[in-house]
């Protein structure tokens, strides 16, 4: 079993996006993918085939829903979400693909999906606040262990409880889902779940 995501540098160190990018560009983060989450540099876990299968199936299901003339379906690519730089498994952003030396702004995302096995706690307890804070209206967690899709909607950007989603719904493999940005395009959860 793969260990859950963990910081690769000291728990007391906090990094800004600019510092993190500098470290990354200068090959100072070691091997493998990382994310900047709440000031900590987190190493992204290795992926079992079921994880890759889930990402691939979902990507293929989203392609006909989000035409590339209007959307970019990004796979495991960095998003700027305020002071966080997560790398969601899939992010559907508005606009066509462009090759620039910038990092995509998370506010352009209409759908974020994390495919989760060893990172369920991170994806359901920490990342919802990060994505809600930039107003991402549709955030899904494909929980491979429980074979369910956890759908987060109705972001609250600020408030007494901080950024969060008002609506969290858990769907099993007998159900269907439609992205908020394409409400008439239904996906069978069984089709995308390994």
Coordinates of C-alpha atoms in Angstrom, one line a residue:
X1 CA 0.0 0.0 0.0
X2 CA 1.2 3.5 -0.8
X3 CA 1.7 5.9 2.1
X4 CA -0.5 8.9 2.3
X5 CA 0.8 12.2 1.0
X6 CA 3.3 13.8 3.4
X7 CA 5.4 17.0 3.5
X8 CA 8.8 16.6 2.0
X9 CA 10.3 19.5 4.0
X10 CA 10.0 20.6 7.6
X11 CA 6.5 20.9 9.1
X12 CA 7.5 24.4 10.4
X13 CA 8.6 25.8 7.1
X14 CA 5.9 27.6 5.1
X15 CA 6.5 28.5 1.5
X16 CA 4.9 31.1 -0.8
X17 CA 3.9 30.2 -4.4
X18 CA 6.9 32.2 -5.7
X19 CA 9.4 30.3 -3.4
X20 CA 7.9 27.0 -4.4
X21 CA 8.1 27.8 -8.1
X22 CA 11.8 28.9 -7.6
X23 CA 12.6 25.7 -5.9
X24 CA 10.8 23.7 -8.6
X25 CA 12.5 25.5 -11.5
X26 CA 15.9 24.9 -9.9
X27 CA 15.4 21.2 -9.4
X28 CA 15.5 21.6 -5.6
X29 CA 12.4 19.5 -4.8
X30 CA 13.9 16.0 -5.6
X31 CA 12.3 13.4 -7.9
X32 CA 8.6 13.1 -8.4
X33 CA 5.6 15.4 -8.5
X34 CA 4.8 17.8 -5.6
X35 CA 2.1 20.3 -4.7
X36 CA 2.1 23.4 -2.5
X37 CA -0.8 23.0 0.0
X38 CA -1.3 25.5 2.8
X39 CA 2.3 26.5 2.6
X40 CA 3.7 23.0 2.8
X41 CA 5.4 21.2 -0.1
X42 CA 3.6 17.8 -0.4
X43 CA 5.0 14.9 -2.4
X44 CA 2.4 13.4 -4.6
X45 CA 2.1 9.6 -4.2
X46 CA 2.9 7.0 -6.8
X47 CA -0.1 5.8 -8.7
X48 CA -1.5 2.2 -9.0
X49 CA -3.1 1.3 -12.3
X50 CA -6.6 1.7 -10.9
X51 CA -5.8 5.4 -10.3
X52 CA -4.5 5.8 -13.9
X53 CA -7.6 3.9 -15.1
X54 CA -9.9 6.3 -13.3
X55 CA -8.1 9.4 -14.6
X56 CA -8.2 8.0 -18.2
X57 CA -11.8 6.9 -18.1
X58 CA -13.0 10.2 -16.7
X59 CA -10.9 12.2 -19.2
X60 CA -12.4 10.2 -22.1
X61 CA -15.9 10.7 -20.6
X62 CA -15.4 14.5 -20.3
X63 CA -13.9 15.0 -23.8
X64 CA -17.3 15.0 -25.7
X65 CA -18.9 17.1 -23.0
X66 CA -16.3 19.9 -23.0
X67 CA -15.2 20.7 -26.6
X68 CA -11.6 21.8 -27.0
X69 CA -12.8 24.9 -28.9
X70 CA -14.2 26.2 -25.6
X71 CA -12.5 24.2 -22.8
X72 CA -9.1 22.7 -21.8
X73 CA -9.3 19.4 -19.9
X74 CA -6.0 19.5 -18.0
X75 CA -4.5 16.3 -16.5
X76 CA -2.3 16.5 -13.4
X77 CA -1.3 20.1 -14.1
X78 CA -0.7 22.9 -11.6
X79 CA -3.5 25.4 -10.7
X80 CA -3.0 28.6 -8.9
X81 CA -5.6 28.7 -6.1
X82 CA -4.7 31.8 -4.0
X83 CA -1.5 30.7 -2.2
X84 CA -1.9 27.0 -3.0
X85 CA -0.6 25.2 -6.1
X86 CA -2.4 21.9 -6.2
X87 CA -2.1 19.5 -9.2
X88 CA -5.7 18.0 -9.5
X89 CA -6.0 14.8 -11.5
X90 CA -8.4 16.6 -13.9
X91 CA -9.3 20.3 -14.2
X92 CA -11.7 21.5 -16.9
X93 CA -11.0 25.2 -17.5
X94 CA -12.6 27.8 -19.8
X95 CA -10.7 28.8 -22.9
X96 CA -8.6 27.0 -25.4
X97 CA -5.2 25.4 -24.8
X98 CA -2.4 27.9 -24.9
X99 CA 1.3 27.4 -24.2
X100 CA 2.5 30.2 -21.9
X101 CA 5.0 30.4 -19.1
X102 CA 2.3 31.1 -16.5
X103 CA 0.3 28.9 -14.1
X104 CA -3.4 28.5 -14.8
X105 CA -5.6 30.4 -12.5
X106 CA -8.0 28.1 -10.6
X107 CA -10.8 30.6 -11.0
X108 CA -11.1 29.5 -14.6
X109 CA -12.0 25.9 -13.6
X110 CA -15.6 24.8 -14.1
X111 CA -14.8 21.3 -12.8
X112 CA -12.0 19.8 -10.6
X113 CA -11.7 16.0 -10.1
X114 CA -9.3 14.2 -7.7
X115 CA -9.0 10.5 -8.2
X116 CA -8.3 9.2 -4.7
X117 CA -7.1 6.0 -3.1
X118 CA -4.4 6.8 -0.5
X119 CA -5.2 10.5 -0.4
X120 CA -8.9 10.4 0.5
X121 CA -8.4 12.5 3.6
X122 CA -6.4 15.2 1.8
X123 CA -8.9 15.3 -1.1
X124 CA -12.0 15.4 1.2
X125 CA -10.8 17.4 4.2
X126 CA -8.1 19.9 3.0
X127 CA -8.6 20.4 -0.8
X128 CA -12.3 21.4 -0.6
X129 CA -11.4 24.5 1.3
X130 CA -8.7 25.4 -1.3
X131 CA -11.1 24.9 -4.2
X132 CA -14.0 26.6 -2.5
X133 CA -11.9 29.7 -1.7
X134 CA -11.4 30.5 -5.4
X135 CA -15.1 29.8 -6.2
X136 CA -14.8 26.5 -8.1
X137 CA -18.5 25.5 -8.3
X138 CA -18.0 21.7 -9.0
X139 CA -15.4 19.6 -7.2
X140 CA -15.6 15.8 -7.4
X141 CA -13.6 13.2 -5.5
X142 CA -13.6 9.7 -7.1
X143 CA -13.0 7.5 -4.0
X144 CA -11.6 4.3 -5.4
X145 CA -11.6 2.5 -2.1
X146 CA -15.3 3.0 -1.4
X147 CA -16.2 3.0 -5.1
X148 CA -18.1 6.3 -4.9
X149 CA -18.1 9.8 -6.2
X150 CA -18.2 12.6 -3.6
X151 CA -19.6 15.7 -5.2
X152 CA -18.9 19.1 -3.7
X153 CA -21.0 22.1 -4.9
X154 CA -22.2 25.6 -3.8
X155 CA -18.9 27.1 -2.6
X156 CA -18.8 29.5 0.3
X157 CA -15.7 31.6 -0.2
X158 CA -15.5 33.1 3.2
X159 CA -17.4 33.1 6.5
X160 CA -17.1 32.0 10.1
X161 CA -16.2 28.4 9.1
X162 CA -13.8 29.5 6.3
X163 CA -14.1 28.4 2.7
X164 CA -16.2 25.3 2.2
X165 CA -18.9 23.7 0.1
X166 CA -22.5 23.9 1.3
X167 CA -23.5 20.8 -0.7
X168 CA -21.7 17.5 -0.4
X169 CA -23.3 14.5 -2.0
X170 CA -22.0 10.9 -2.2
X171 CA -23.0 8.9 -5.2
X172 CA -22.5 5.1 -5.8
X173 CA -21.9 3.2 -9.0
X174 CA -25.6 2.8 -9.7
X175 CA -26.0 6.5 -10.1
X176 CA -25.3 9.2 -12.8
X177 CA -23.9 12.7 -12.6
X178 CA -23.9 15.8 -14.9
X179 CA -21.3 18.5 -14.5
X180 CA -22.8 21.9 -13.5
X181 CA -21.2 23.5 -16.6
X182 CA -23.0 20.9 -18.8
X183 CA -26.1 19.9 -17.0
X184 CA -27.6 17.9 -19.9
X185 CA -24.5 15.7 -20.3
X186 CA -24.9 12.7 -18.0
X187 CA -22.1 10.4 -17.0
X188 CA -22.7 6.9 -15.6
X189 CA -20.5 6.6 -12.5
X190 CA -20.0 2.8 -13.1
X191 CA -18.4 3.7 -16.5
X192 CA -15.7 5.8 -15.0
X193 CA -15.0 3.8 -11.8
X194 CA -12.3 1.1 -11.9

